[in-house]
GROMACS .gro file of C-alpha atoms in nm:
model
  346
    1MET     CA    1  10.832   9.077  11.407
    2GLY     CA    2  10.679   8.816  11.180
    3VAL     CA    3  10.533   8.810  10.832
    4LYS     CA    4  10.163   8.888  10.818
    5ASP     CA    5   9.919   8.621  10.715
    6GLY     CA    6   9.909   8.583  10.339
    7GLU     CA    7  10.232   8.769  10.274
    8ARG     CA    8  10.458   8.464  10.284
    9ASP     CA    9  10.291   8.324   9.973
   10ASN     CA   10  10.399   8.632   9.778
   11VAL     CA   11  10.768   8.584   9.851
   12ASN     CA   12  10.971   8.431   9.568
   13PHE     CA   13  11.208   8.209   9.762
   14SER     CA   14  11.380   8.095   9.441
   15THR     CA   15  11.562   8.430   9.434
   16ILE     CA   16  11.719   8.370   9.776
   17PRO     CA   17  12.077   8.237   9.753
   18LYS     CA   18  12.134   7.894   9.905
   19GLY     CA   19  12.231   7.925  10.270
   20ALA     CA   20  12.133   8.291  10.296
   21LYS     CA   21  11.897   8.399  10.572
   22PRO     CA   22  11.614   8.622  10.450
   23THR     CA   23  11.606   8.944  10.647
   24LEU     CA   24  11.275   9.108  10.724
   25VAL     CA   25  11.307   9.480  10.667
   26LYS     CA   26  11.076   9.776  10.679
   27ASP     CA   27  11.017   9.882  10.320
   28ASP     CA   28  10.777  10.164  10.233
   29SER     CA   29  10.915  10.207   9.880
   30PHE     CA   30  10.682  10.254   9.587
   31PHE     CA   31  10.754   9.915   9.431
   32THR     CA   32  10.668   9.703   9.736
   33LYS     CA   33  10.314   9.824   9.814
   34LYS     CA   34  10.336   9.644  10.149
   35ARG     CA   35  10.481   9.765  10.474
   36PHE     CA   36  10.714   9.468  10.508
   37GLY     CA   37  10.889   9.261  10.244
   38PHE     CA   38  11.192   9.037  10.191
   39ILE     CA   39  11.496   9.215  10.052
   40PHE     CA   40  11.557   8.924   9.814
   41ASN     CA   41  11.229   8.969   9.627
   42GLU     CA   42  11.401   9.116   9.323
   43GLU     CA   43  11.159   8.986   9.062
   44LYS     CA   44  10.869   9.157   9.232
   45GLN     CA   45  11.064   9.482   9.256
   46ILE     CA   46  11.134   9.476   8.883
   47LYS     CA   47  10.771   9.411   8.790
   48GLU     CA   48  10.646   9.687   9.017
   49ALA     CA   49  10.909   9.930   8.887
   50TYR     CA   50  10.800   9.876   8.528
   51LYS     CA   51  10.438   9.908   8.633
   52GLU     CA   52  10.521  10.239   8.800
   53ILE     CA   53  10.700  10.398   8.504
   54THR     CA   54  10.438  10.289   8.250
   55LYS     CA   55  10.170  10.476   8.444
   56VAL     CA   56  10.335  10.812   8.378
   57GLU     CA   57  10.388  11.003   8.057
   58ASP     CA   58  10.698  10.944   7.847
   59MET     CA   59  10.868  11.285   7.831
   60LEU     CA   60  11.129  11.189   7.568
   61SER     CA   61  11.065  11.175   7.195
   62PRO     CA   62  11.056  10.821   7.051
   63GLY     CA   63  11.206  10.956   6.729
   64ASN     CA   64  11.568  11.003   6.835
   65SER     CA   65  11.883  10.872   6.674
   66ALA     CA   66  12.038  10.684   6.966
   67CYS     CA   67  12.237  10.373   6.881
   68LEU     CA   68  12.057  10.043   6.921
   69GLY     CA   69  12.097   9.912   7.275
   70CYS     CA   70  12.192  10.251   7.423
   71HIS     CA   71  12.191  10.223   7.802
   72ALA     CA   72  12.193  10.601   7.846
   73GLU     CA   73  11.880  10.651   7.633
   74LEU     CA   74  11.690  10.399   7.847
   75ALA     CA   75  11.814  10.576   8.159
   76LEU     CA   76  11.715  10.922   8.035
   77ARG     CA   77  11.368  10.804   7.935
   78THR     CA   78  11.321  10.652   8.282
   79THR     CA   79  11.467  10.961   8.450
   80LEU     CA   80  11.218  11.198   8.287
   81ARG     CA   81  10.924  10.969   8.366
   82ILE     CA   82  11.015  10.977   8.736
   83LEU     CA   83  11.107  11.346   8.756
   84GLY     CA   84  10.791  11.444   8.569
   85PRO     CA   85  10.689  11.761   8.384
   86ASN     CA   86  10.797  11.996   8.665
   87THR     CA   87  11.157  11.966   8.548
   88ILE     CA   88  11.420  12.179   8.373
   89LEU     CA   89  11.680  11.968   8.190
   90ALA     CA   90  12.030  12.055   8.071
   91ILE     CA   91  12.226  11.829   7.837
   92PRO     CA   92  12.575  11.941   7.730
   93PRO     CA   93  12.742  11.824   7.407
   94GLY     CA   94  12.761  11.446   7.400
   95CYS     CA   95  12.561  11.143   7.297
   96MET     CA   96  12.228  11.252   7.444
   97GLY     CA   97  12.261  11.595   7.289
   98GLY     CA   98  12.367  11.440   6.960
   99ILE     CA   99  12.066  11.210   6.931
  100GLY     CA  100  11.827  11.506   6.920
  101VAL     CA  101  11.719  11.544   7.282
  102VAL     CA  102  11.807  11.914   7.282
  103GLY     CA  103  11.615  11.969   6.961
  104PHE     CA  104  11.624  11.916   6.588
  105GLN     CA  105  11.513  12.154   6.311
  106GLY     CA  106  11.341  12.386   6.554
  107GLY     CA  107  11.165  12.119   6.759
  108ALA     CA  108  11.258  12.000   7.108
  109GLY     CA  109  11.330  11.635   7.177
  110THR     CA  110  11.152  11.644   7.512
  111LYS     CA  111  10.817  11.760   7.651
  112ILE     CA  112  10.995  11.972   7.911
  113PRO     CA  113  11.229  12.273   7.877
  114VAL     CA  114  11.575  12.154   7.778
  115PHE     CA  115  11.892  12.362   7.759
  116PHE     CA  116  12.213  12.296   7.566
  117PRO     CA  117  12.499  12.436   7.778
  118LEU     CA  118  12.865  12.433   7.688
  119LEU     CA  119  13.068  12.124   7.768
  120ASP     CA  120  13.232  12.293   8.066
  121ASN     CA  121  12.958  12.499   8.235
  122THR     CA  122  12.655  12.272   8.286
  123ALA     CA  123  12.649  12.285   8.667
  124ALA     CA  124  12.711  12.661   8.676
  125MET     CA  125  12.427  12.729   8.432
  126LEU     CA  126  12.185  12.510   8.626
  127ALA     CA  127  12.283  12.680   8.951
  128GLY     CA  128  12.174  13.011   8.800
  129ILE     CA  129  11.844  12.865   8.678
  130LYS     CA  130  11.767  12.717   9.020
  131ARG     CA  131  11.845  13.045   9.197
  132ALA     CA  132  11.621  13.236   8.955
  133TYR     CA  133  11.328  13.005   9.029
  134ARG     CA  134  11.389  13.037   9.402
  135ARG     CA  135  11.372  13.415   9.374
  136GLN     CA  136  11.027  13.364   9.221
  137GLY     CA  137  10.923  13.136   9.506
  138ARG     CA  138  10.935  12.830   9.280
  139ASP     CA  139  11.143  12.592   9.489
  140ASP     CA  140  10.945  12.296   9.355
  141ILE     CA  141  11.121  12.282   9.017
  142ASN     CA  142  11.359  11.990   8.951
  143VAL     CA  143  11.670  12.142   8.790
  144VAL     CA  144  11.862  11.851   8.642
  145ALA     CA  145  12.178  11.783   8.442
  146PHE     CA  146  12.216  11.471   8.231
  147ALA     CA  147  12.579  11.484   8.123
  148GLY     CA  148  12.834  11.240   7.989
  149ASP     CA  149  13.163  11.149   8.152
  150GLY     CA  150  13.361  11.396   7.940
  151GLY     CA  151  13.136  11.685   8.036
  152THR     CA  152  13.147  11.574   8.400
  153ALA     CA  153  13.487  11.433   8.492
  154ASP     CA  154  13.697  11.633   8.246
  155ALA     CA  155  13.581  11.957   8.084
  156GLY     CA  156  13.293  12.016   8.323
  157PHE     CA  157  13.454  11.921   8.651
  158GLN     CA  158  13.549  12.274   8.758
  159SER     CA  159  13.190  12.402   8.744
  160LEU     CA  160  13.056  12.078   8.895
  161SER     CA  161  13.297  12.089   9.189
  162GLY     CA  162  13.227  12.455   9.249
  163ALA     CA  163  12.850  12.404   9.244
  164ALA     CA  164  12.885  12.115   9.489
  165GLU     CA  165  13.102  12.318   9.726
  166ARG     CA  166  12.857  12.609   9.720
  167GLY     CA  167  12.566  12.378   9.802
  168GLU     CA  168  12.370  12.449   9.483
  169ASN     CA  169  12.038  12.264   9.497
  170ILE     CA  170  12.052  12.081   9.164
  171ILE     CA  171  12.039  11.717   9.058
  172TYR     CA  172  12.344  11.618   8.854
  173ILE     CA  173  12.334  11.284   8.671
  174CYS     CA  174  12.644  11.161   8.487
  175TYR     CA  175  12.582  10.889   8.230
  176ASP     CA  176  12.924  10.728   8.212
  177ASN     CA  177  12.995  10.533   7.894
  178GLU     CA  178  13.366  10.562   7.971
  179ALA     CA  179  13.476  10.761   7.665
  180TYR     CA  180  13.389  11.049   7.434
  181MET     CA  181  13.151  10.832   7.233
  182ASN     CA  182  12.971  11.105   7.039
  183THR     CA  183  13.293  11.214   6.869
  184GLY     CA  184  13.427  10.869   6.788
  185VAL     CA  185  13.530  10.676   7.101
  186GLN     CA  186  13.819  10.877   7.246
  187ARG     CA  187  13.941  10.810   7.600
  188SER     CA  188  13.810  11.020   7.887
  189GLY     CA  189  13.906  11.063   8.250
  190THR     CA  190  13.673  10.779   8.352
  191THR     CA  191  13.792  10.531   8.088
  192PRO     CA  192  13.908  10.223   8.284
  193LYS     CA  193  14.260  10.088   8.271
  194TRP     CA  194  14.341   9.875   7.964
  195SER     CA  195  14.030   9.982   7.776
  196TRP     CA  196  14.058  10.009   7.401
  197THR     CA  197  13.957  10.343   7.253
  198GLN     CA  198  14.054  10.521   6.932
  199THR     CA  199  14.312  10.721   7.128
  200THR     CA  200  14.432  10.425   7.338
  201PRO     CA  201  14.479  10.164   7.065
  202ILE     CA  202  14.609   9.810   7.088
  203GLY     CA  203  14.943   9.741   6.924
  204ASP     CA  204  15.317   9.749   6.973
  205GLY     CA  205  15.383   9.941   7.293
  206SER     CA  206  15.017  10.000   7.371
  207ARG     CA  207  14.776   9.786   7.571
  208GLY     CA  208  14.488  10.030   7.581
  209LYS     CA  209  14.461  10.305   7.840
  210SER     CA  210  14.750  10.282   8.084
  211GLN     CA  211  14.592  10.484   8.367
  212LYS     CA  212  14.306  10.402   8.603
  213GLY     CA  213  13.980  10.588   8.553
  214LYS     CA  214  13.864  10.860   8.791
  215ASP     CA  215  13.631  10.738   9.066
  216MET     CA  216  13.382  11.021   9.020
  217PRO     CA  217  13.115  10.913   9.272
  218MET     CA  218  13.378  10.887   9.546
  219ILE     CA  219  13.522  11.223   9.445
  220MET     CA  220  13.177  11.379   9.471
  221ALA     CA  221  13.113  11.211   9.807
  222GLN     CA  222  13.425  11.385   9.938
  223HIS     CA  223  13.259  11.718   9.861
  224GLY     CA  224  13.023  11.654  10.152
  225ILE     CA  225  12.703  11.701   9.949
  226PRO     CA  226  12.376  11.558  10.087
  227TYR     CA  227  12.331  11.273   9.840
  228VAL     CA  228  12.563  11.071   9.614
  229ALA     CA  229  12.474  10.740   9.450
  230THR     CA  230  12.579  10.498   9.181
  231ALA     CA  231  12.313  10.350   8.956
  232ASN     CA  232  12.274  10.116   8.660
  233PRO     CA  233  11.983  10.101   8.410
  234SER     CA  234  12.001   9.721   8.433
  235PHE     CA  235  11.874   9.764   8.791
  236LEU     CA  236  11.585  10.004   8.736
  237PRO     CA  237  11.413   9.966   9.077
  238ASP     CA  238  11.735  10.072   9.248
  239TYR     CA  239  11.779  10.369   9.013
  240ILE     CA  240  11.419  10.484   9.052
  241GLU     CA  241  11.445  10.486   9.431
  242LYS     CA  242  11.763  10.693   9.409
  243LEU     CA  243  11.599  10.942   9.175
  244LYS     CA  244  11.317  10.985   9.425
  245LYS     CA  245  11.567  11.048   9.705
  246ALA     CA  246  11.752  11.303   9.493
  247MET     CA  247  11.427  11.490   9.430
  248GLN     CA  248  11.370  11.524   9.805
  249VAL     CA  249  11.704  11.694   9.875
  250LYS     CA  250  11.661  12.067   9.940
  251ASN     CA  251  11.988  12.161  10.112
  252GLY     CA  252  12.248  12.100   9.844
  253MET     CA  253  12.345  11.898   9.539
  254SER     CA  254  12.245  11.542   9.456
  255TYR     CA  255  12.486  11.350   9.233
  256ILE     CA  256  12.405  11.018   9.064
  257HIS     CA  257  12.674  10.836   8.866
  258LEU     CA  258  12.508  10.618   8.606
  259TYR     CA  259  12.677  10.316   8.447
  260SER     CA  260  12.596  10.338   8.076
  261GLY     CA  261  12.694  10.043   7.860
  262CYS     CA  262  12.778  10.135   7.499
  263PRO     CA  263  12.748   9.859   7.236
  264THR     CA  264  12.902  10.086   6.972
  265GLY     CA  265  13.210  10.193   7.166
  266TRP     CA  266  13.262   9.883   7.380
  267LYS     CA  267  13.183   9.644   7.096
  268PHE     CA  268  12.924   9.401   7.225
  269PRO     CA  269  12.592   9.289   7.066
  270THR     CA  270  12.314   9.547   7.100
  271GLU     CA  271  12.076   9.296   7.255
  272LYS     CA  272  12.325   9.230   7.539
  273THR     CA  273  12.317   9.577   7.698
  274ILE     CA  274  12.108   9.483   8.001
  275GLU     CA  275  12.305   9.162   8.054
  276VAL     CA  276  12.641   9.341   8.037
  277GLY     CA  277  12.515   9.595   8.291
  278LYS     CA  278  12.416   9.317   8.527
  279ILE     CA  279  12.756   9.151   8.498
  280ALA     CA  280  12.923   9.482   8.588
  281VAL     CA  281  12.739   9.477   8.921
  282GLU     CA  282  12.768   9.102   8.981
  283THR     CA  283  13.148   9.115   8.947
  284ASN     CA  284  13.167   9.407   9.196
  285LEU     CA  285  13.325   9.615   8.922
  286TYR     CA  286  13.039   9.861   8.956
  287PRO     CA  287  12.878   9.818   9.299
  288LEU     CA  288  12.551   9.996   9.371
  289TRP     CA  289  12.572  10.223   9.675
  290GLU     CA  290  12.459  10.555   9.810
  291CYS     CA  291  12.598  10.811  10.051
  292GLU     CA  292  12.329  11.002  10.239
  293ASN     CA  293  12.460  11.289  10.450
  294GLY     CA  294  12.798  11.120  10.479
  295LYS     CA  295  12.663  10.770  10.554
  296PHE     CA  296  12.760  10.504  10.299
  297LYS     CA  297  12.532  10.208  10.228
  298LEU     CA  298  12.529   9.926   9.973
  299THR     CA  299  12.192   9.918   9.797
  300HIS     CA  300  12.242   9.589   9.612
  301LYS     CA  301  12.438   9.314   9.784
  302VAL     CA  302  12.608   9.062   9.554
  303TRP     CA  303  12.582   8.725   9.726
  304LYS     CA  304  12.797   8.528   9.483
  305ARG     CA  305  13.058   8.741   9.310
  306ARG     CA  306  13.141   8.657   8.951
  307PRO     CA  307  13.504   8.679   8.830
  308ILE     CA  308  13.599   8.991   8.638
  309SER     CA  309  13.681   8.769   8.340
  310ASP     CA  310  13.305   8.722   8.291
  311TYR     CA  311  13.287   9.095   8.227
  312THR     CA  312  13.597   9.134   8.010
  313GLN     CA  313  13.484   8.844   7.791
  314SER     CA  314  13.148   9.011   7.727
  315MET     CA  315  13.293   9.286   7.504
  316GLN     CA  316  13.567   9.344   7.250
  317LYS     CA  317  13.731   9.645   7.413
  318TYR     CA  318  13.901   9.405   7.658
  319ALA     CA  319  13.963   9.123   7.410
  320HIS     CA  320  14.339   9.188   7.409
  321LEU     CA  321  14.391   9.130   7.782
  322SER     CA  322  14.631   8.859   7.893
  323PRO     CA  323  14.557   8.632   8.192
  324GLU     CA  324  14.807   8.835   8.396
  325GLU     CA  325  14.633   9.161   8.310
  326ILE     CA  326  14.293   9.016   8.395
  327SER     CA  327  14.435   8.902   8.728
  328GLU     CA  328  14.564   9.253   8.798
  329LEU     CA  329  14.225   9.397   8.703
  330GLN     CA  330  14.062   9.154   8.947
  331GLY     CA  331  14.291   9.287   9.218
  332ILE     CA  332  14.186   9.645   9.143
  333VAL     CA  333  13.818   9.548   9.161
  334ASP     CA  334  13.865   9.362   9.490
  335SER     CA  335  14.063   9.647   9.645
  336ASN     CA  336  13.803   9.907   9.547
  337TYR     CA  337  13.521   9.693   9.684
  338LYS     CA  338  13.697   9.633  10.017
  339ARG     CA  339  13.741  10.008  10.055
  340LEU     CA  340  13.369  10.058   9.989
  341GLU     CA  341  13.277   9.790  10.244
  342LYS     CA  342  13.487   9.966  10.507
  343LEU     CA  343  13.314  10.296  10.433
  344CYS     CA  344  12.975  10.128  10.469
  345LYS     CA  345  13.072  10.005  10.817
  346LEU     CA  346  13.166  10.349  10.950
   0.00000   0.00000   0.00000
């Protein structure tokens, strides 16, 4: 099947890695606007994604107190634009609750209903809300959690796991900034090995966190729910497509694990947030994938992997690492990625 007349001129061949063979794929996604397109046309995808989100109303107040360069705030703003006004939102204690999204002095921080659950019961509360709407015949409501890693992988995991096992039809999004940032940068269950936090300091006898972080998206995939995905606000087209897929699921939970760079807690310049997020993907530290009904698939292939040292050098929380520790971290990244590749081939 060939490219239609006139379409070849719209392909940006400069984005195709040297020696790679462009693959013609069927692509009916919202950012392509054509039936067929080259998978390497990333620049076009980005432009069309921004065009798409600017056409819809911003559902999040511009007057919040998020830190400069907050990845999670960008992600939440995009999330609400895509989900639209027919949405019920729950945000447990954490950064997004702390910046005023759940309300301030009697006013809500969003243009949609937003609830402020406890740190440990977000999924259970949303399950009840979804069931109540279903009893009313309102199965069209998006019932969504936007929770941090502490409220997801630690305190909130019991209710999350239970809701997943029961097949509750909610969308659960975890914005993972790899620590309890709202309370002062304390380690969480997803904090990576060797990361500096206030509770895993650097000094005599301490090299940061000594344990590996929980692999939450893989843990959720093992629950057998219809849709699990990783996402990154530095790759908005990919995230938007995954949000749209999550909205279409009607037979169980959708879980999206969102990489959320934190300039304040990770100690990098605020203007580098998008760049740091890109490096996380380009080093294979945070690969972008999805699992649809048990089928794993990479959604962003890295053609030329960057060394993990490019990532550790981009922030201060890894500034203490020795060459030997960086080498060990590279081995962890490579091992995790090989496991993912094997799953994608099943």
